[in-house]
Short mmCIF file of C-alpha atoms in Angstrom, two decimals:
data_model
loop_
_atom_site.label_atom_id
_atom_site.label_comp_id
_atom_site.label_asym_id
_atom_site.label_seq_id
_atom_site.Cartn_x
_atom_site.Cartn_y
_atom_site.Cartn_z
CA MET H 1 -11.14 11.65 6.00
CA ALA H 2 -7.62 10.51 7.96
CA ARG H 3 -8.16 10.57 10.86
CA LYS H 4 -5.72 13.41 12.74
CA GLY H 5 -3.05 12.26 13.58
CA VAL H 6 -2.61 9.27 12.54
CA ARG H 7 -1.43 8.75 8.85
CA PRO H 8 -3.93 8.31 5.99
CA ALA H 9 -3.45 5.23 3.32
CA ARG H 10 -0.76 5.97 0.51
CA PRO H 11 -1.93 5.55 -3.29
CA ALA H 12 -0.43 2.17 -4.91
CA ALA H 13 2.14 2.58 -6.75
CA GLY H 14 4.75 0.48 -9.14
CA HIS H 15 7.54 1.51 -6.54
CA ASP H 16 6.63 3.70 -3.39
CA VAL H 17 9.16 3.99 -0.90
CA GLU H 18 7.46 4.89 1.79
CA ARG H 19 4.84 2.15 2.32
CA THR H 20 8.37 -0.03 2.35
CA LEU H 21 9.54 1.65 4.68
CA ASP H 22 6.16 0.95 6.12
CA GLU H 23 6.29 -2.78 5.56
CA LEU H 24 10.13 -3.19 7.12
CA TYR H 25 9.79 -1.47 10.13
CA ALA H 26 6.09 -3.72 10.80
CA THR H 27 8.79 -7.34 10.28
CA PRO H 28 10.01 -8.46 13.72
CA PRO H 29 13.63 -7.63 14.54
CA SER H 30 15.01 -10.06 14.20
CA ASP H 31 14.91 -10.23 10.26
CA PHE H 32 14.69 -7.01 10.00
CA VAL H 33 18.22 -6.40 8.48
CA SER H 34 18.30 -9.10 6.81
CA ARG H 35 14.75 -7.81 5.11
CA ARG H 36 16.27 -4.22 4.93
CA GLU H 37 19.61 -5.10 3.00
CA ARG H 38 17.10 -7.17 0.47
CA LEU H 39 14.83 -4.58 -0.49
CA ALA H 40 17.55 -1.92 -0.34
CA ALA H 41 19.68 -4.75 -3.00
CA GLU H 42 16.35 -4.59 -5.48
CA ALA H 43 15.76 -0.77 -5.03
CA LYS H 44 19.73 -0.35 -6.59
CA ARG H 45 19.22 -3.45 -8.68
CA ASP H 46 15.73 -1.77 -9.87
CA GLY H 47 17.66 2.18 -10.16
CA ARG H 48 16.04 3.83 -7.37
CA ALA H 49 19.52 5.20 -5.28
CA ASP H 50 18.19 7.41 -3.29
CA ASP H 51 14.92 5.01 -1.98
CA ALA H 52 18.34 2.49 -1.36
CA ARG H 53 19.68 4.40 0.11
CA ARG H 54 17.01 5.11 2.33
CA ILE H 55 16.05 1.67 2.45
CA HIS H 56 19.49 0.69 3.57
CA GLY H 57 20.20 3.48 6.32
CA ALA H 58 16.79 2.55 8.32
CA ARG H 59 17.68 1.25 11.83
CA ARG H 60 16.69 -1.54 13.21
CA PRO H 61 13.71 -0.89 16.18
CA THR H 62 14.34 -3.06 19.39
CA LEU H 63 11.00 -5.52 21.05
CA ALA H 64 9.30 -3.00 22.31
CA ALA H 65 9.54 -0.79 19.82
CA TRP H 66 8.28 -2.73 17.30
CA ALA H 67 5.62 -4.20 19.41
CA ALA H 68 4.10 -0.52 19.57
CA ASN H 69 4.10 -0.26 15.74
CA LEU H 70 2.66 -3.32 15.42
CA LEU H 71 0.50 -2.20 18.30
CA LEU H 72 -0.33 1.17 15.75
CA ARG H 73 -0.88 -1.40 12.04
CA SER H 74 -2.90 -4.48 13.85
CA GLN H 75 -5.08 -1.70 15.62
CA PRO H 76 -5.65 1.68 13.21
CA GLN H 77 -9.84 2.62 14.60
CA GLU H 78 -8.28 2.68 18.58
CA SER H 79 -4.77 3.90 17.93
CA GLY H 80 -6.78 6.99 16.68
CA ARG H 81 -8.80 6.95 19.91
CA PHE H 82 -6.24 6.40 21.74
CA LEU H 83 -4.53 9.68 19.93
CA GLU H 84 -7.06 11.56 20.00
CA LEU H 85 -8.30 10.51 24.11
CA GLY H 86 -3.74 11.99 24.05
CA ARG H 87 -5.21 15.98 22.92
CA ALA H 88 -8.09 15.55 24.69
CA LEU H 89 -6.15 14.79 27.94
CA ARG H 90 -3.28 17.65 27.25
CA GLU H 91 -5.99 19.50 26.23
CA ALA H 92 -7.34 19.37 29.96
CA TYR H 93 -4.53 18.85 32.16
CA ARG H 94 -3.34 22.82 31.34
CA THR H 95 -6.54 24.29 32.73
CA LEU H 96 -7.76 20.58 35.94
CA ASP H 97 -7.14 20.82 39.46
CA ALA H 98 -4.99 18.03 41.18
CA ASP H 99 -8.60 16.15 41.45
CA GLY H 100 -9.21 16.34 38.30
CA ILE H 101 -5.43 15.46 37.18
CA LYS H 102 -5.61 12.05 39.93
CA GLU H 103 -9.28 11.08 38.23
CA LEU H 104 -7.82 11.35 34.88
CA SER H 105 -4.01 9.88 35.44
CA GLU H 106 -6.15 6.81 37.29
CA GLN H 107 -7.77 6.01 33.70
CA ARG H 108 -4.95 6.93 31.39
CA ARG H 109 -2.79 4.20 33.88
CA SER H 110 -6.01 1.53 33.10
CA ILE H 111 -5.87 2.25 29.56
CA VAL H 112 -2.37 2.57 29.11
CA SER H 113 -1.86 -1.35 30.95
CA ALA H 114 -4.70 -2.71 28.99
CA LEU H 115 -3.16 -1.40 24.90
CA SER H 116 0.10 -2.40 26.37
CA ARG H 117 -1.34 -5.62 27.17
CA GLN H 118 -2.99 -6.23 23.85
CA ALA H 119 0.90 -4.79 22.08
CA ALA H 120 2.45 -8.13 23.93
CA GLN H 121 -0.85 -10.41 22.59
CA LEU H 122 0.44 -8.81 18.88
CA ALA H 123 4.04 -9.94 19.57
CA ARG H 124 3.81 -12.98 21.44
CA GLU H 125 0.86 -14.77 18.15
CA ALA H 126 3.48 -13.20 15.68
CA GLY H 127 6.08 -15.42 17.60
CA HIS H 128 7.86 -13.23 19.72
CA GLY H 129 6.72 -12.80 23.51
CA LEU H 130 7.77 -10.03 25.17
CA SER H 131 9.87 -9.58 28.45
CA ASP H 132 9.09 -7.48 31.50
CA ALA H 133 11.57 -5.34 30.38
CA ALA H 134 10.37 -4.04 27.27
CA ARG H 135 6.73 -4.61 28.40
CA GLN H 136 6.99 -1.80 30.71
CA ASP H 137 9.61 0.01 27.05
CA VAL H 138 6.20 -0.48 25.56
CA GLU H 139 3.96 1.07 28.94
CA SER H 140 6.53 4.27 28.85
CA THR H 141 6.14 4.25 25.04
CA LEU H 142 2.00 4.76 25.15
CA ARG H 143 2.16 7.18 28.55
CA ALA H 144 4.17 9.69 26.25
CA VAL H 145 1.82 9.38 23.42
CA LEU H 146 -0.98 10.89 25.76
CA ALA H 147 1.72 13.19 27.32
CA ASP H 148 3.70 15.22 24.87
CA GLU H 149 2.18 16.28 21.29
CA ASP H 150 5.99 15.58 19.54
CA ALA H 151 5.89 11.77 21.19
CA ALA H 152 1.78 10.94 18.96
CA ARG H 153 2.98 12.25 15.87
CA ARG H 154 6.56 10.22 16.02
CA TRP H 155 4.32 7.01 17.05
CA ALA H 156 1.08 7.61 14.66
CA ALA H 157 4.81 7.45 11.99
CA GLY H 158 4.47 4.02 13.22
CA ARG H 159 8.39 3.57 12.68
CA LEU H 160 9.20 4.01 16.21
CA GLU H 161 13.30 2.17 16.65
CA GLY H 162 13.38 2.93 20.28
CA ALA H 163 11.30 3.52 23.07
CA LEU H 164 9.76 6.63 24.69
CA THR H 165 9.62 9.06 27.28
CA PRO H 166 6.96 11.10 28.86
CA PRO H 167 8.46 14.21 29.76
CA ALA H 168 8.42 14.49 33.55
CA ASP H 169 6.24 16.92 34.27
CA PHE H 170 3.52 15.27 32.96
CA PRO H 171 1.36 13.97 36.23
CA SER H 172 1.67 11.19 37.20
CA PRO H 173 -1.07 8.69 38.67
CA ASP H 174 0.29 9.11 42.31
CA ALA H 175 0.57 12.90 41.63
CA THR H 176 -2.56 13.91 44.34
CA THR H 177 -1.82 17.32 44.95
CA ALA H 178 0.11 18.18 41.73
CA VAL H 179 -0.89 21.16 39.61
CA PRO H 180 0.61 21.71 36.07
CA ALA H 181 3.26 23.31 35.65
CA HIS H 182 3.00 26.92 34.95
CA ARG H 183 0.11 26.90 37.52
CA VAL H 184 2.64 26.87 39.94
CA ALA H 185 3.26 30.18 40.95
CA ARG H 186 0.21 32.57 41.23
CA PRO H 187 -0.44 35.77 40.53
CA ALA H 188 0.25 38.78 43.26
CA PRO H 189 -3.52 39.79 44.06
CA ALA H 190 -5.75 42.07 42.52
CA PRO H 191 -5.95 45.32 43.02
CA PRO H 192 -10.47 45.88 44.35
CA GLU H 193 -11.41 47.47 41.43
CA THR H 194 -10.19 44.38 39.22
CA ARG H 195 -11.87 41.52 41.17
CA PRO H 196 -15.37 41.43 40.24
CA ARG H 197 -14.35 40.71 36.17
CA ALA H 198 -11.56 38.26 37.80
CA LYS H 199 -13.90 36.82 39.37
CA ASP H 200 -15.87 36.43 36.46
CA GLU H 201 -12.58 35.12 33.96
CA LEU H 202 -12.52 33.34 36.92
CA ALA H 203 -16.05 31.59 36.20
CA GLU H 204 -14.82 30.84 32.87
CA ARG H 205 -11.77 29.21 32.94
CA ARG H 206 -13.84 26.93 35.64
CA ARG H 207 -16.41 26.35 33.29
CA ARG H 208 -14.36 25.50 30.00
CA ARG H 209 -12.09 23.14 32.61
CA GLN H 210 -15.17 21.26 33.66
CA GLN H 211 -16.46 21.37 29.05
CA GLN H 212 -12.76 19.76 28.59
CA LEU H 213 -13.05 17.28 31.76
CA GLY H 214 -16.57 16.15 30.34
CA VAL H 215 -14.61 15.65 26.66
CA ALA H 216 -11.38 13.73 28.45
CA ARG H 217 -13.75 11.41 30.85
CA ARG H 218 -16.06 9.84 27.63
CA SER H 219 -12.73 9.34 25.80
CA ALA H 220 -11.64 7.50 28.21
CA GLU H 221 -14.56 6.09 28.74
CA ALA H 222 -15.10 5.36 25.53
CA ALA H 223 -12.00 3.26 25.13
CA ASP H 224 -11.74 2.11 28.27
CA HIS H 225 -14.66 0.08 26.92
CA ARG H 226 -13.75 -0.21 23.35
CA LEU H 227 -10.63 -1.73 25.20
CA HIS H 228 -13.23 -4.23 26.85
CA GLU H 229 -14.89 -5.18 23.98
CA LEU H 230 -11.92 -6.05 21.94
CA SER H 231 -9.94 -7.82 25.12
CA ALA H 232 -13.45 -10.20 25.46
CA GLY H 233 -13.57 -11.01 21.22
CA ARG H 234 -9.41 -11.53 21.22
CA ASP H 235 -10.41 -13.79 24.39
CA ASP H 236 -12.87 -15.65 21.84
CA ALA H 237 -10.30 -15.53 18.53
CA ALA H 238 -7.52 -17.35 21.03
CA ALA H 239 -9.78 -20.19 22.15
CA SER H 240 -11.31 -20.59 18.52
CA LEU H 241 -8.31 -21.29 17.81
CA ARG H 242 -7.55 -23.24 19.85
CA ARG H 243 -10.09 -25.37 19.06
CA ALA H 244 -9.03 -25.46 15.60
CA ARG H 245 -5.54 -26.91 16.24
CA ASP H 246 -6.90 -29.43 18.19
CA ARG H 247 -9.36 -29.65 15.33
CA HIS H 248 -5.96 -29.78 13.59
CA ASP H 249 -3.79 -31.76 15.86
CA ARG H 250 -6.74 -34.65 15.77
CA ALA H 251 -6.95 -35.03 11.89
CA ARG H 252 -3.01 -34.96 11.25
CA GLU H 253 -3.44 -37.76 13.87
CA HIS H 254 -5.66 -39.33 11.65
CA GLU H 255 -4.28 -38.60 8.52
CA SER H 256 -1.62 -40.12 10.04
CA GLU H 257 -3.53 -43.24 10.57
CA ALA H 258 -5.19 -43.64 7.62
CA GLN H 259 -1.16 -43.07 5.45
CA GLU H 260 -0.67 -46.10 8.27
CA ARG H 261 -3.41 -48.05 6.70
CA LEU H 262 -3.03 -47.15 3.21
CA ARG H 263 1.24 -48.17 3.55
CA GLU H 264 -0.04 -51.71 4.59
CA ALA H 265 -2.79 -51.66 2.24
CA ARG H 266 -0.41 -51.33 -0.74
CA GLN H 267 2.08 -54.20 0.88
CA GLU H 268 -0.85 -56.56 0.79
CA LEU H 269 -1.68 -55.28 -2.67
CA ARG H 270 1.35 -55.96 -3.76
CA ARG H 271 2.29 -59.26 -2.26
CA ALA H 272 -1.30 -60.71 -3.49
CA GLU H 273 -0.63 -59.56 -7.29
CA GLN H 274 3.03 -61.11 -6.72
CA GLU H 275 1.28 -64.33 -5.65
CA GLN H 276 -0.78 -63.86 -8.28
CA GLN H 277 1.50 -63.71 -11.18
CA GLU H 278 3.62 -67.17 -9.90
CA ALA H 279 0.08 -68.60 -9.26
CA GLU H 280 -0.13 -67.08 -13.42
CA GLU H 281 3.42 -68.58 -13.24
CA ARG H 282 2.07 -72.27 -12.32
CA LEU H 283 -1.24 -72.17 -14.29
CA ARG H 284 0.31 -71.64 -17.23
CA THR H 285 3.44 -74.30 -16.59
CA ALA H 286 0.72 -76.94 -15.78
CA ALA H 287 -1.62 -75.95 -19.19
CA GLY H 288 1.58 -76.93 -21.22
CA ALA H 289 1.98 -80.00 -19.17
CA VAL H 290 -1.13 -81.42 -20.06
CA ASP H 291 -0.77 -79.94 -23.86
CA ARG H 292 2.74 -82.41 -23.87
CA ALA H 293 0.52 -85.23 -22.21
CA GLU H 294 -2.49 -84.90 -24.50
CA ARG H 295 0.14 -85.16 -27.41
CA ALA H 296 1.37 -88.35 -26.65
CA ALA H 297 -1.65 -89.73 -24.48
CA ARG H 298 -2.86 -89.44 -29.27
CA ASP H 299 0.34 -90.91 -30.76
CA ALA H 300 0.19 -93.80 -27.76
CA ALA H 301 -3.26 -94.03 -29.03
CA GLN H 302 -2.16 -93.82 -32.50
CA GLU H 303 -0.25 -96.79 -32.09
CA VAL H 304 -1.62 -98.53 -30.31
CA ALA H 305 -4.77 -98.73 -32.84
CA ARG H 306 -1.85 -99.18 -35.64
CA LEU H 307 -0.40 -102.36 -33.58
CA THR H 308 -3.06 -103.99 -33.50
CA GLU H 309 -4.24 -103.92 -36.93
CA PRO H 310 -5.23 -107.66 -38.84
CA ILE H 311 -1.60 -108.50 -40.81
CA THR H 312 -2.58 -109.45 -44.36
#
């Protein structure tokens, strides 16, 4: 069953425009327009005019929005937990008092900071580092996802075009005395005969509030623990990548040295082959001269023998 709030994977199709748009919004902003036009042209060439119009109408995301989309697609499980945490927090904020709001807000700030660092790392690994302003926009988007159900749905779709802004009435970590807006106006005191019932209702609301606080705390702790694990795994992967790059660089150096030695050996081989050819040519010339000298010597010996025969 698909995780609530996160769009399930779509079935494979020959021409799935939704998947095409998903992949397009995973494209870095610098390459977005060229790829969009290429994909739209391909759809139009294939006779898919409606798909071509949808693709052509896609707007290039900002760098921060792309990083937020990248975080969602690269870490689907952690993103699902983050969305669940947002639902728990929004429910808890409806009934929590100021102390509870402050505690959850501090946990929220820690998780948002960790996730924004992870988004920045993913963007950097993809070759596009985030400026301080872009990182702030990523954090703003993540805070909005926790605070606002519509923002959560938009992020879960994976096609943000710009940064999201959290609602102004959502408590911040500095709201030490703030309470939800709907709790500011207090009702008039109840008549004496209704106070026991109101007291029971108040006790029930407090009980539900404590349950919701427990759920929100556990969700926050689980998300924070998972982020620490992912950060450690990311650091290990980065160290492994550095070691692999070092080995690769050394191998390239050895390869260059071996290629240089190979070039020198081939040059030496060509010189040796040239010298061999020259020596063979000299040998053939000398052998020819020896053959001619041997024939001349035989002819001379025969002439001497003829001349020394007695005359009869």
